[in-house]
Short mmCIF file of C-alpha atoms in Angstrom, two decimals:
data_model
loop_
_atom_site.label_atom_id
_atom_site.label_comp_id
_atom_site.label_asym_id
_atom_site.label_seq_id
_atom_site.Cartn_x
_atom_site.Cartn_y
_atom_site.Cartn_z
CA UNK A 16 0.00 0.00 0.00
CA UNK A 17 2.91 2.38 -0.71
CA UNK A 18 1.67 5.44 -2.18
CA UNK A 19 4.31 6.27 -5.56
CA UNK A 20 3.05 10.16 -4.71
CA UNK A 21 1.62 12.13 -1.76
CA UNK A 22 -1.39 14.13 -1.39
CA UNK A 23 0.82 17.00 -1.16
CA UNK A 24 2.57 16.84 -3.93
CA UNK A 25 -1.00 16.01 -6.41
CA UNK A 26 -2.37 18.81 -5.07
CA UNK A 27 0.51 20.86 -6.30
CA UNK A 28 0.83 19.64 -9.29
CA UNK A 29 -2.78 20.53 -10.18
CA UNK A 30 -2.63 24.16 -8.84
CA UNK A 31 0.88 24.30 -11.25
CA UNK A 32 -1.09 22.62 -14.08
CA UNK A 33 -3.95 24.48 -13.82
CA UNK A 34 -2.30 27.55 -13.78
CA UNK A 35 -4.35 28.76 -10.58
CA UNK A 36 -3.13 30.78 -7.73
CA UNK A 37 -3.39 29.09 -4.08
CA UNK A 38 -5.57 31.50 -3.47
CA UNK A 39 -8.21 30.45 -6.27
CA UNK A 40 -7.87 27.20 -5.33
CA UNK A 41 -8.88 27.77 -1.71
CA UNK A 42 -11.79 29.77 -2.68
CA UNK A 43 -13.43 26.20 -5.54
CA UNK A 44 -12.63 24.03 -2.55
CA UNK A 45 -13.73 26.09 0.28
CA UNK A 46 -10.58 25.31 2.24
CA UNK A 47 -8.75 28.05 3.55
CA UNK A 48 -5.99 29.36 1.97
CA UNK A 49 -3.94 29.24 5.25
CA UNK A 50 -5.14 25.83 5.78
CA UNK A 51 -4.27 24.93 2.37
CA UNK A 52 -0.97 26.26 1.99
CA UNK A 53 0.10 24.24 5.80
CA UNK A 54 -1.53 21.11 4.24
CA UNK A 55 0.80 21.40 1.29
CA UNK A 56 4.12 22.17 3.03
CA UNK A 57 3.19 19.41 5.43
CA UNK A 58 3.24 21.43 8.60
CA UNK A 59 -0.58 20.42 9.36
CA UNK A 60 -1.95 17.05 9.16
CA UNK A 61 -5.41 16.76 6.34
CA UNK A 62 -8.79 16.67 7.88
CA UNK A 63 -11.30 14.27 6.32
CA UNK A 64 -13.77 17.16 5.33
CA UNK A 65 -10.98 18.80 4.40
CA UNK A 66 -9.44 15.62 1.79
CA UNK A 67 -12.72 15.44 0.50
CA UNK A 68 -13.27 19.30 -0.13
CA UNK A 69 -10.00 19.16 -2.33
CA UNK A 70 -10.88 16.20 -4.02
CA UNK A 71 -13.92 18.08 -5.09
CA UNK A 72 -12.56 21.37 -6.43
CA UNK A 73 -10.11 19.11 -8.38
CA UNK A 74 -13.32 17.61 -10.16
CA UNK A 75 -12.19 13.89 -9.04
CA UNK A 76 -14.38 11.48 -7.93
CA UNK A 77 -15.68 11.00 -4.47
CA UNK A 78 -12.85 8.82 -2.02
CA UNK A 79 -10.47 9.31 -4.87
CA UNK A 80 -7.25 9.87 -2.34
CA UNK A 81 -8.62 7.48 0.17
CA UNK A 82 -6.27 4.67 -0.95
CA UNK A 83 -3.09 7.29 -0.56
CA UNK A 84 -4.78 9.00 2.59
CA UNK A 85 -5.26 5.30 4.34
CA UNK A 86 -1.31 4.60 4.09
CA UNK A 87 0.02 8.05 4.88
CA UNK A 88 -2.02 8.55 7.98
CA UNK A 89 -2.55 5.31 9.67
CA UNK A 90 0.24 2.71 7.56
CA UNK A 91 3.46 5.04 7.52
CA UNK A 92 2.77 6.80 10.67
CA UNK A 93 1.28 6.47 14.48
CA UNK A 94 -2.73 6.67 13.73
CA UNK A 95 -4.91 8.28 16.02
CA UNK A 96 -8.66 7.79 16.52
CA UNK A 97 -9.87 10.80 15.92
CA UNK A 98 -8.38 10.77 12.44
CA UNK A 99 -9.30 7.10 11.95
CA UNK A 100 -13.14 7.21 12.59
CA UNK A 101 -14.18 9.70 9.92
CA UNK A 102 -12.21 7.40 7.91
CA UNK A 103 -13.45 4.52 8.54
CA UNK A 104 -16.77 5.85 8.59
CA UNK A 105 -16.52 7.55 5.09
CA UNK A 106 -14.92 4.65 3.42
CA UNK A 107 -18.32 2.88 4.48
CA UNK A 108 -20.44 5.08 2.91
CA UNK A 109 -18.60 5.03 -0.51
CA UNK A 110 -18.22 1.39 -0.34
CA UNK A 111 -14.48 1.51 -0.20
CA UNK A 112 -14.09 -1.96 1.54
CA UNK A 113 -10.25 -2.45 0.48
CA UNK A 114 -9.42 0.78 2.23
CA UNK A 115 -11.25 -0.35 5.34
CA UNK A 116 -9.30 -3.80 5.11
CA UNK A 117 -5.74 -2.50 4.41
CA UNK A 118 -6.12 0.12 7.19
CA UNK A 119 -7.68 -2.23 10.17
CA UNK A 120 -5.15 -4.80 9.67
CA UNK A 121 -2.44 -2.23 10.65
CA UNK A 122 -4.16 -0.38 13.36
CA UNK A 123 -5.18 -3.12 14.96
CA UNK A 124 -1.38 -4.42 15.33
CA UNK A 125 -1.39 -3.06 18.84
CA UNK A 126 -4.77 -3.99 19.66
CA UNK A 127 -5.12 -0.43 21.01
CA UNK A 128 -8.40 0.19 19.05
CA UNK A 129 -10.37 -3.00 19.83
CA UNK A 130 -13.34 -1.06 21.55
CA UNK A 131 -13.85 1.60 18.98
CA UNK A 132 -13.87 -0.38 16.11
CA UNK A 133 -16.01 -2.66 18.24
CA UNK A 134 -19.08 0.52 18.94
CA UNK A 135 -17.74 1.80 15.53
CA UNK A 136 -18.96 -1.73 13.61
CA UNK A 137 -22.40 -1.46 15.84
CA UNK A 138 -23.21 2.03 14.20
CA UNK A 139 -22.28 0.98 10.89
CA UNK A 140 -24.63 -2.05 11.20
CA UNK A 141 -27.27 0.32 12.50
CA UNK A 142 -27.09 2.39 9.37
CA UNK A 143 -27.39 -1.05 6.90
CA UNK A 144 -23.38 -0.76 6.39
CA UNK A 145 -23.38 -4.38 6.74
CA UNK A 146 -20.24 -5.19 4.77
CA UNK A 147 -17.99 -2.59 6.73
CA UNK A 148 -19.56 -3.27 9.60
CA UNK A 149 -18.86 -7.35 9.48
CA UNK A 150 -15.07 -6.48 8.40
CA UNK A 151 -14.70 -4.96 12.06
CA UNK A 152 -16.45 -7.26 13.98
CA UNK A 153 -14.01 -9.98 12.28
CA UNK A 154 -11.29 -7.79 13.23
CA UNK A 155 -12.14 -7.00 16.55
CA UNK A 156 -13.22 -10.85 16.60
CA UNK A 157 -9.82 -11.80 15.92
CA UNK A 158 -8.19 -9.32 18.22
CA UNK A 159 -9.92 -9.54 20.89
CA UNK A 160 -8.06 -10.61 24.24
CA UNK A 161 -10.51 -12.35 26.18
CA UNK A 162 -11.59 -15.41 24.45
CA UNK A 163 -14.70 -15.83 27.29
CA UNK A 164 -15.79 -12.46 26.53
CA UNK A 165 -19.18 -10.97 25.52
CA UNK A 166 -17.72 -8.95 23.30
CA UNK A 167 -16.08 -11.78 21.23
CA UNK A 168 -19.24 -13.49 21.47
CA UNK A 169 -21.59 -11.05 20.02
CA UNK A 170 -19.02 -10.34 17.33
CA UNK A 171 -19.62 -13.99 16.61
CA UNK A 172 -23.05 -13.53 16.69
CA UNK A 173 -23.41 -10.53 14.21
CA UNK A 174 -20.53 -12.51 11.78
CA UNK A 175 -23.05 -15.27 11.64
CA UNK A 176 -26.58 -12.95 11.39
CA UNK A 177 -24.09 -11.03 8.18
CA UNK A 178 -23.00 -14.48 6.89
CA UNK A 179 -26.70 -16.01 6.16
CA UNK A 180 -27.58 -16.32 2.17
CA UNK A 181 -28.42 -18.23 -0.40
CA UNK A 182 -25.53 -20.77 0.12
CA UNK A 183 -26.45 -23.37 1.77
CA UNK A 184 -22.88 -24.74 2.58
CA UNK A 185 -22.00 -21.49 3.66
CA UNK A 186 -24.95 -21.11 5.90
CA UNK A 187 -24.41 -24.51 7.46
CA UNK A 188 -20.60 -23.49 8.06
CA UNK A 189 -21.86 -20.60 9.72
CA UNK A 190 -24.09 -22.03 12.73
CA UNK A 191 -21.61 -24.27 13.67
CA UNK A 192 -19.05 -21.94 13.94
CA UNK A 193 -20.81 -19.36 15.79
CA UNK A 194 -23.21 -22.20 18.25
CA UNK A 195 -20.41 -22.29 20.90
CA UNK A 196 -20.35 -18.90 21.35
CA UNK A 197 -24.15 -18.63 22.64
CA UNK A 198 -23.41 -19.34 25.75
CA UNK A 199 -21.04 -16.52 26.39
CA UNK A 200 -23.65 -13.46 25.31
CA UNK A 201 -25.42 -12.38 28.32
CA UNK A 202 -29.14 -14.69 28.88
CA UNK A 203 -31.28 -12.18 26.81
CA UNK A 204 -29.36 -12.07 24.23
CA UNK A 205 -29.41 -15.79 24.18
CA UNK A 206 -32.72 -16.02 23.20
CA UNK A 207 -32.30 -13.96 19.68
CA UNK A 208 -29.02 -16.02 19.02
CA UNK A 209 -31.19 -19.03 19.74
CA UNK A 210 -34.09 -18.15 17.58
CA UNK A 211 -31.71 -17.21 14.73
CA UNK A 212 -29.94 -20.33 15.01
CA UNK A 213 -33.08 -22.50 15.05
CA UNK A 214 -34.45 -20.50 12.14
CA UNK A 215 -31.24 -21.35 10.48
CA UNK A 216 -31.11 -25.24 10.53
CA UNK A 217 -34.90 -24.91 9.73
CA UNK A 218 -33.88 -23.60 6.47
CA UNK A 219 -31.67 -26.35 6.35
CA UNK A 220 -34.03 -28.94 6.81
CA UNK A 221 -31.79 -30.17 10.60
CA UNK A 222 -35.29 -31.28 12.51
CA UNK A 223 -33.38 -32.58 14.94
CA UNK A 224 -30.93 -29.56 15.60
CA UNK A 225 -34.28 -27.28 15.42
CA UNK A 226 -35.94 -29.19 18.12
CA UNK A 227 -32.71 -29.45 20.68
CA UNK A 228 -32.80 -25.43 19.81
CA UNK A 229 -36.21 -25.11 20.85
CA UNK A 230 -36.01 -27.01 23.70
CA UNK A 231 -32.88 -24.78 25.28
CA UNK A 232 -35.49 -21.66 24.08
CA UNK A 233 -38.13 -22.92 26.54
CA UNK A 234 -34.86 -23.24 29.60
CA UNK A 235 -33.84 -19.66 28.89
CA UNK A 236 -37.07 -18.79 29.15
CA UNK A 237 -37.19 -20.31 32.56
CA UNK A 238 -34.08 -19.12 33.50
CA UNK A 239 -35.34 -15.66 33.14
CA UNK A 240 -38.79 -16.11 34.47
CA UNK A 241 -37.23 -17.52 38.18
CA UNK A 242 -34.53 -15.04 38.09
CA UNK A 243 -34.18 -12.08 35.65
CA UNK A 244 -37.06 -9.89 35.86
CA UNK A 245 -37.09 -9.94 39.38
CA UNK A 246 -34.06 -7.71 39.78
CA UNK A 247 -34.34 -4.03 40.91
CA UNK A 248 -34.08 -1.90 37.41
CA UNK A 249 -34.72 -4.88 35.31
CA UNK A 250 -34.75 -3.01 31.49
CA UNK A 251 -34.95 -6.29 28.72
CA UNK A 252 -32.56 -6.16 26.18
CA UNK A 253 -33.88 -9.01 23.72
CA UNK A 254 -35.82 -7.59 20.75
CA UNK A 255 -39.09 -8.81 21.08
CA UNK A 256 -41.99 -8.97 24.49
CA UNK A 257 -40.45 -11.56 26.33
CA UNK A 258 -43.66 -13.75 26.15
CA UNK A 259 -43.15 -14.48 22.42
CA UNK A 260 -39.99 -16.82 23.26
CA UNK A 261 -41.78 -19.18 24.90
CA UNK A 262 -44.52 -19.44 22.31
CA UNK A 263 -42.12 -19.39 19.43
CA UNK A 264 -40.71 -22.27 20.90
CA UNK A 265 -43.51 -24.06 20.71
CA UNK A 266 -44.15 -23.02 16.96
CA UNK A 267 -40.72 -24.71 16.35
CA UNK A 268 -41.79 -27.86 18.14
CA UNK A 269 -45.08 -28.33 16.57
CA UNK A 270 -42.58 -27.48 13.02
CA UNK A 271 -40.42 -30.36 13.68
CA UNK A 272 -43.20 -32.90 14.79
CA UNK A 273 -44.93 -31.55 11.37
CA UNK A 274 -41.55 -32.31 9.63
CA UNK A 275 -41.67 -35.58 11.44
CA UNK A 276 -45.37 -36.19 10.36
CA UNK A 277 -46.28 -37.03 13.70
CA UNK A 278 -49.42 -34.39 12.65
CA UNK A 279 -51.31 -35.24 16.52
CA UNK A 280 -48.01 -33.78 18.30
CA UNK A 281 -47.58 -31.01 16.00
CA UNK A 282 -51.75 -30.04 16.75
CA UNK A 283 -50.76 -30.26 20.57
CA UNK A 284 -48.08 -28.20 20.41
CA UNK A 285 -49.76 -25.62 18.16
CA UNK A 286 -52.41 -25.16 20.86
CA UNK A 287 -50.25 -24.22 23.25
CA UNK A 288 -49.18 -21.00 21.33
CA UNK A 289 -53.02 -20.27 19.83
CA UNK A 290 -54.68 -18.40 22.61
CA UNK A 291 -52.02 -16.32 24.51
CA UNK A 292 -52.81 -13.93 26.99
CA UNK A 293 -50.74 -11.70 29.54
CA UNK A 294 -51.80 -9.45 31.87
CA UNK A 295 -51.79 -5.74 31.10
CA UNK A 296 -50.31 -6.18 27.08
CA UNK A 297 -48.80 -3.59 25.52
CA UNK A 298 -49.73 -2.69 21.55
CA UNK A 299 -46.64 -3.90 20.55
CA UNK A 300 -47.84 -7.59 22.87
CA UNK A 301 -51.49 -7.40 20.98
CA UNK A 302 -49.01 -7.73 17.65
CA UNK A 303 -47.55 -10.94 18.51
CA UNK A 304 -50.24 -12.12 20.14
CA UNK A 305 -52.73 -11.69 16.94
CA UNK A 306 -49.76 -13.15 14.97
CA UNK A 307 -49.35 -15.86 17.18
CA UNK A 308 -52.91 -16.62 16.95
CA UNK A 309 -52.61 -16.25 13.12
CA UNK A 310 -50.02 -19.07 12.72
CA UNK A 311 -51.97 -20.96 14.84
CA UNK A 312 -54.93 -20.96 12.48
CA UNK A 313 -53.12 -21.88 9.23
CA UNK A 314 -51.11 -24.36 11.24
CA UNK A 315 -54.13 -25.86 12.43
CA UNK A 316 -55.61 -26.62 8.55
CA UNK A 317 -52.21 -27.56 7.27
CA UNK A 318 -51.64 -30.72 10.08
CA UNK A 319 -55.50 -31.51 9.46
CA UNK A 320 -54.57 -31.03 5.40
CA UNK A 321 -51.48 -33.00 5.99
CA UNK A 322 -53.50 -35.81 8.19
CA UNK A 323 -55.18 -36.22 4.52
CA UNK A 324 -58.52 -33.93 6.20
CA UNK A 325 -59.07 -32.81 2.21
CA UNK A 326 -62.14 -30.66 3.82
CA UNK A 327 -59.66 -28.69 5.03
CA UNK A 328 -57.97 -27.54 2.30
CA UNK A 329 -60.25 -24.65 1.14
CA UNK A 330 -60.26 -23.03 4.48
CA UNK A 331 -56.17 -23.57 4.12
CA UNK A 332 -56.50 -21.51 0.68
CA UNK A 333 -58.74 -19.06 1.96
CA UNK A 334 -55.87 -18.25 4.59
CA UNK A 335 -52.51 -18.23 2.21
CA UNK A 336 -54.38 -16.01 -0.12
CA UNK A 337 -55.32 -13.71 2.69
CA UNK A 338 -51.97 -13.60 4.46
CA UNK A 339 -48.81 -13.19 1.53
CA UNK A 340 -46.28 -14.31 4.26
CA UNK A 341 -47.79 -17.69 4.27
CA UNK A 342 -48.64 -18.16 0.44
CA UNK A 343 -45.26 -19.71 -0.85
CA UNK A 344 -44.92 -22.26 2.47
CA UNK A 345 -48.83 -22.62 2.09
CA UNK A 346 -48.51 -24.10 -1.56
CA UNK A 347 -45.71 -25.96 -1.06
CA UNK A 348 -47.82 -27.89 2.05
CA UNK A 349 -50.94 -27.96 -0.29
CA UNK A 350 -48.32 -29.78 -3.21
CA UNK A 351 -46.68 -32.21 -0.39
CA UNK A 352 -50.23 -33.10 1.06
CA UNK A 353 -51.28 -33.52 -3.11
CA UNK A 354 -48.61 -36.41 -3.46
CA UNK A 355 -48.53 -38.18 -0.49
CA UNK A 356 -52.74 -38.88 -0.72
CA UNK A 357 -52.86 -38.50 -4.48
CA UNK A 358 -55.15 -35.54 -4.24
CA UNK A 359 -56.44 -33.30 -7.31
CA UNK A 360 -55.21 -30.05 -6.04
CA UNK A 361 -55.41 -28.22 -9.48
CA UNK A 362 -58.51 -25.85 -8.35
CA UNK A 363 -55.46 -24.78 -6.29
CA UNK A 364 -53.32 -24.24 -8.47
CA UNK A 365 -55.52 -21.83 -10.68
CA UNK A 366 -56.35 -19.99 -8.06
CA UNK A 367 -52.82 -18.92 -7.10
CA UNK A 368 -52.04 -19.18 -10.99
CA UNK A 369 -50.76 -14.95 -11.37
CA UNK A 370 -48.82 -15.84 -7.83
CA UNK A 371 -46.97 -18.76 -9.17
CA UNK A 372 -46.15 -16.95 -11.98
CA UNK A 373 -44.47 -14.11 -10.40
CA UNK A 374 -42.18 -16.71 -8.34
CA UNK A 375 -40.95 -17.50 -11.90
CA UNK A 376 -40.08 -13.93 -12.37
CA UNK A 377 -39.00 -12.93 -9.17
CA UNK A 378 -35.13 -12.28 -8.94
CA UNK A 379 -34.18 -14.30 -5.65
CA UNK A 380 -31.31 -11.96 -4.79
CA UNK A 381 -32.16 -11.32 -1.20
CA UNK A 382 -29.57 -9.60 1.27
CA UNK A 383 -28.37 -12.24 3.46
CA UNK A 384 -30.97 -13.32 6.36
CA UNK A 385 -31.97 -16.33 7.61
CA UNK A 386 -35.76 -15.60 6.35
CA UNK A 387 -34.59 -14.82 2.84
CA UNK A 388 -32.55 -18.43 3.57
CA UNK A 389 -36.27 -20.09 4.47
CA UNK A 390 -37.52 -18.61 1.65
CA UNK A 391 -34.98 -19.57 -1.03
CA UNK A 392 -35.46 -23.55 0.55
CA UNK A 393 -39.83 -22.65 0.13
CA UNK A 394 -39.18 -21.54 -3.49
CA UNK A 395 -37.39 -24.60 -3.95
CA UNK A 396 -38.71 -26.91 -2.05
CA UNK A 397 -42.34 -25.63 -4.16
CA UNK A 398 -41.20 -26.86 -7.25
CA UNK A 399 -39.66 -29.62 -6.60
CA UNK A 400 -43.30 -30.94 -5.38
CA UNK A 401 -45.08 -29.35 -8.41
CA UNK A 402 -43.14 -30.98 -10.91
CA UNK A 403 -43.85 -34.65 -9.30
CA UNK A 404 -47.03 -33.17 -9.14
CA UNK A 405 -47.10 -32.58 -12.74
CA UNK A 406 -45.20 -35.39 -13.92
CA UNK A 407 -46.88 -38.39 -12.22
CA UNK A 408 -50.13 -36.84 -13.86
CA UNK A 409 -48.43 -37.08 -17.10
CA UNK A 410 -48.03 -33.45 -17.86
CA UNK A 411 -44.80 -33.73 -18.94
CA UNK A 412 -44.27 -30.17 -20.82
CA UNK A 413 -45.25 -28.63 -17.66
CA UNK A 414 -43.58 -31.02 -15.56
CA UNK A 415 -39.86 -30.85 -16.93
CA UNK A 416 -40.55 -27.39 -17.44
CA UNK A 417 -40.63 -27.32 -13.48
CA UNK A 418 -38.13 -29.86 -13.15
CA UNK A 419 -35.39 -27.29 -14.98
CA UNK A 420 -36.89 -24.37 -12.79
CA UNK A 421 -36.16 -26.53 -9.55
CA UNK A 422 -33.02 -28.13 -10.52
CA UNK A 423 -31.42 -23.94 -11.08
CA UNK A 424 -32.62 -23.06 -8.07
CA UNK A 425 -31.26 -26.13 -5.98
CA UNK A 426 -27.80 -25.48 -7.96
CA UNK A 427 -27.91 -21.85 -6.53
CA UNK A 428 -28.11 -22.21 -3.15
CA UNK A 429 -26.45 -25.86 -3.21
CA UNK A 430 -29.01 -27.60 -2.05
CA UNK A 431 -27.63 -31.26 -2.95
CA UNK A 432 -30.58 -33.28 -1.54
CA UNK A 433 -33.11 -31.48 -3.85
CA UNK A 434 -30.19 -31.51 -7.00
CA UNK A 435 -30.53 -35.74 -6.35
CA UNK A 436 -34.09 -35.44 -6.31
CA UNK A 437 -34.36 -33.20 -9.83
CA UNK A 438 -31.90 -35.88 -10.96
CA UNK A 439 -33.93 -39.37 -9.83
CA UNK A 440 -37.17 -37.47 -11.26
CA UNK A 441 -35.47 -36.99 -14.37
CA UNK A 442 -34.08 -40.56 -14.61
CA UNK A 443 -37.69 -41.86 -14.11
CA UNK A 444 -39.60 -39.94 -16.73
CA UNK A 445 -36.41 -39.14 -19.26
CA UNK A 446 -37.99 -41.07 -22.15
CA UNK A 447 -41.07 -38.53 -22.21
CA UNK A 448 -38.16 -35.24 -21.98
CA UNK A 449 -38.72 -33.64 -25.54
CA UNK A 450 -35.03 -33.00 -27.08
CA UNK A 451 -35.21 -29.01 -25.66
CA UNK A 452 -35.62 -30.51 -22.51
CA UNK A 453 -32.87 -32.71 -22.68
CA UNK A 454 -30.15 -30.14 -23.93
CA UNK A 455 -31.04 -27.83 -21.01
CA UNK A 456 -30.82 -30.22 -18.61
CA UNK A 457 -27.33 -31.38 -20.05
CA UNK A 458 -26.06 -27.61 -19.44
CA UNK A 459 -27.74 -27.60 -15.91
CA UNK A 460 -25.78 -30.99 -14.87
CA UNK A 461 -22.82 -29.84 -16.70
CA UNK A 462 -22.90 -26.77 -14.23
CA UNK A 463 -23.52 -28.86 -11.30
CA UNK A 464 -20.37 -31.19 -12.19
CA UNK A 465 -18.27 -28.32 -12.54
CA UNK A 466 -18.96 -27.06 -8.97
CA UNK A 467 -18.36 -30.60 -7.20
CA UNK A 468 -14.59 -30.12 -9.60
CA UNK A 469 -15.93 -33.49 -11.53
CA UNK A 470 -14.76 -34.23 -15.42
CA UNK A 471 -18.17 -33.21 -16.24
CA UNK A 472 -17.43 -33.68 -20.16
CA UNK A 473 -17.05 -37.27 -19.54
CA UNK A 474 -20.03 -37.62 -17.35
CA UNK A 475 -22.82 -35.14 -19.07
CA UNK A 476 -21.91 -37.07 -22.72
CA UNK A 477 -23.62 -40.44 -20.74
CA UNK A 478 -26.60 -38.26 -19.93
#
C-alpha cells in the first residue's frame, strides 16, 4: 500500500497545471488558503472534510485519495482515533471496503483500538453498512483478548446474522461456527441467538438440531422467568416482548413434529401457542399475540390437510391467499399433502395461478438473512413438489418445465438433496423429456459437475 506520490505533492501539481493561484484554489474548494498552503508544506496534518473538499474542487471522484490518505495517515505513521473514525466511517459510505481492510489490519497491530472499532462496527450495522460493519467485527473478533468475553461473542453472533444467504454450505458453516459462542452473550441475548440459530437449521431442513434449539429456548425462558425480571431496574434487552420466546418455541416444536409427520403432536403443540394472553399487554404484545394466533390458524388446517382432512384444504386456501407471508410455504404444504394422498389439487393451483407466476419472475437476490434463507429452501422446495405433481399426472411439458426451474434453483443455493431429487425425477420420466428438454438439462448438470470439480465432459456425454 505504498503510495508512488503524496497528497501534497497532487495537489501541487494541479494548482501548477492548472495555472491557478493558491488563493483560487482555496476559494473552488472552500478550504482556507492558510489551511491549504500548511496542508501542502506538510506542517498540518489533512482533515477528512478537508481531503474530501480538495478532491472536489479538483473535479475527481468522491474517495479518490482514500487509498493514498489510508497509508500516509494510519500505515506510515502512528494513527490516532480521531483521524481514523471519519475514515473509517466515510470509506463505508462510498463502499471503499479495500481501504477499510488494508487500514484495520495495521491499526489493529497493537490492539489499542479494539473497543472503537467494536461501537464503531455497531453504528455501521445500525445504518445497513453491513459489509464494513462485518469487516470490524471480524477484526475485533480476531483481536480480541478475552476469548470468554461478551464482546467476542456477540461479534460472533453478528458474523453469523451477516453471513446467512443463499448458500447453503455457507450457511451450514456458519451455525456451527458461531453455536459455541451462545453461551457466552449475556441470557437475553441468548434467546435472539437461539431463535436465529433455530431458524437457520430450519432452512436447512436439521429437525433434529431445530428441536434441541427449541427445547434450550423454553430453559432460557425459565431461566429468566425464576430469576431475571425480578431484579431491581430490570430493562430487557432481547428484541421482542419476552412472552413471544416461549410461544415461538412451541411453533418450532409443533414445526419439527410436522416435519416428522407425527401431525397429533404437532396439533398439541400448536395449541399451546393459539390463545395467549398476559396481563396488562402492551400494543406492541397485541401484535404478537394476533400473529401468534394467526399461525396458529393456518397451522391448524395444514396438520389436518397433511393428516389427509381434504375438507380442510379450502379453508387452508382461503388463509394463504389472505396472508402473503404464508402463500409460498402454504402451496408448497398444499403440493406435499397432493402427493402423499394423491389428491387433485389443481382448483389450487388456478387460483394462485398470477402468484406462481411471479415466483418465476422474481429475482431471488435477497440480502443475506436467515428468512430470505427459508424462503430460497420454500421456493425450492415448491417446485420440486409441483413438478412430481405434474409429472406423475403425465403433464410432462409442464412437468420438466418445473423440473429445470427446480433443478437452477437447488444449484444456486447448493441444495444437494433437492439436485438428487431433480436428478432421480429426471431418470424416471427421461424417455417422455422432448429434445429441448434434454439439452437444457445437459447444461444444468454440466454446471452442477463443474462445482463438485468433476470431469463433467465425460459424465454429461452419458446423460
Amino acid at each position: 500500500m505504498e503510495p508512488t506520490t503524496t497528497i501534497r505533492s497532487n495537489i501541487e501539481d494541479y494548482i501548477r497545471k492548472q495555472g491557478y493561484t493558491l488563493q483560487y484554489f482555496a476559494d473552488i474548494s472552500g478550504v482556507n488558503a492558510g489551511t491549504l498552503s500548511a496542508i501542502i508544506k506538510g506542517t498540518r496534518p489533512i482533515a477528512m472534510a478537508q481531503l474530501d473538499l480538495i478532491t472536489q474542487g479538483m473535479k475527481l471522484e468522491e474517495g479518490h485519495f482514500y487509498e493514498i490518505y489510508g497509508a500516509e495517515c494510519f500505515v506510515e505513521s502512528a494513527p490516532h482515533w480521531r483521524r481514523l473514525e471519519p475514515f473509517l466511517q466515510r470509506c463505508a459510505e462510498l463502499d471503499k471496503l479495500d481501504c477499510i481492510q488494508r487500514v484495520i489490519q495495521q491499526v489493529t497491530d497493537d490492539r489499542s483500538y479494539v473497543s472503537e472499532l467494536f461501537e464503531l462496527a455497531e453504528y455501521m450495522l445500525e445504518r445497513g453498512q453491513k459489509k464494513a460493519a462485518r469487516m470490524l467485527y471480524e477484526c475485533v473478533a480476531e483481536c480480541e483478548k478475552y476469548q470468554h468475553s461478551e464482546r467476542l461473542a456477540l461479534c460472533h453472533y453478528r458474523i453469523f446474522t451477516l453471513s446467512l444467504g443463499q448458500d447453503q454450505h455457507e450457511n451450514l458453516r456458519a451455525a456451527v461456527h458461531f453455536e459455541p459462542y451462545i453461551n457466552r452473550l449475556d441470557e437475553e441475548r441468548q434467546l435472539d441467538a437461539i431463535k436465529d440459530l433455530a431458524n437457520t437449521y430450519s432452512g436447512l431442513r436439521y429437525w433434529d438440531k431445530v428441536y434441541q434449539l427449541a427445547g434450550e429456548l423454553e430453559q432460557r425462558v425459565e431461566f429468566l422467568e425464576r430469576y431475571k425480571n425480578k431484579e431491581i431496574g430490570y430493562k430487557r434487552t432481547f428484541k421482542h416482548p419476552f412472552f413471544t420466546y416461549r410461544a415461538y418455541a412451541y411453533l418450532l416444536m409443533a414445526t419439527v413434529w410436522g416435519e416428522r409427520q407425527d401431525y397429533e403432536k404437532a396439533l398439541q403443540y400448536t395449541s399451546l401457542y393459539s390463545n395467549l394472553s398476559i396481563e396488562e399487554p402492551a400494543p406492541e404484545d397485541l401484535v404478537f399475540i394476533e400473529r401468534f394466533k394467526g399461525w396458529a390458524e393456518v397451522n391448524n388446517y395444514l396438520y389436518k390437510l397433511m393428516m389427509g382432512d381434504y375438507e380442510a384444504l379450502n379453508s387452508y386456501l382461503d388463509f394463504i391467499e389472505k396472508n402473503e407471508n404464508e402463500t409460498l410455504l402454504g402451496l408448497v404444504k398444499i403440493m406435499e399433502a397432493a402427493n402423499l394422498y394423491n389428491l387433485d389439487v389443481d382448483h389450487a393451483l388456478g387460483r394462485f395461478d398470477a402468484y406462481i407466476h411471479l415466483l418465476l419472475l422474481e429475482d431471488h437476490n435477497y440480502m443475506p438473512s436467515y428468512n430470505n434463507q427459508i424462503k430460497d429452501d420454500r421456493y425450492t422446495k415448491f417446485w420440486a413438489e409441483l413438478t412430481f405433481y405434474q409429472l406423475s399426472k403425465g403433464r410432462y411439458t409442464e412437468g420438466f418445465n418445473h423440473l429445470l426451474t427446480c433443478l437452477a434453483s437447488a444449484h444456486k443455493i447448493k441444495d444437494d438433496s433437492t439436485i438428487i431429487y431433480c436428478v432421480g425425477l429426471y431418470e424416471e420420466y427421461s424417455m417422455q423429456a422432448s429434445e429441448s428438454v434434454k439439452q437444457n438439462y445437459k447444461n444444468l448438470i454440466k454446471e452442477v459437475y463443474y462445482r463438485y470439480g468433476k470431469k463433467s465432459n465425460v459424465s454429461v456425454n452419458a446423460l
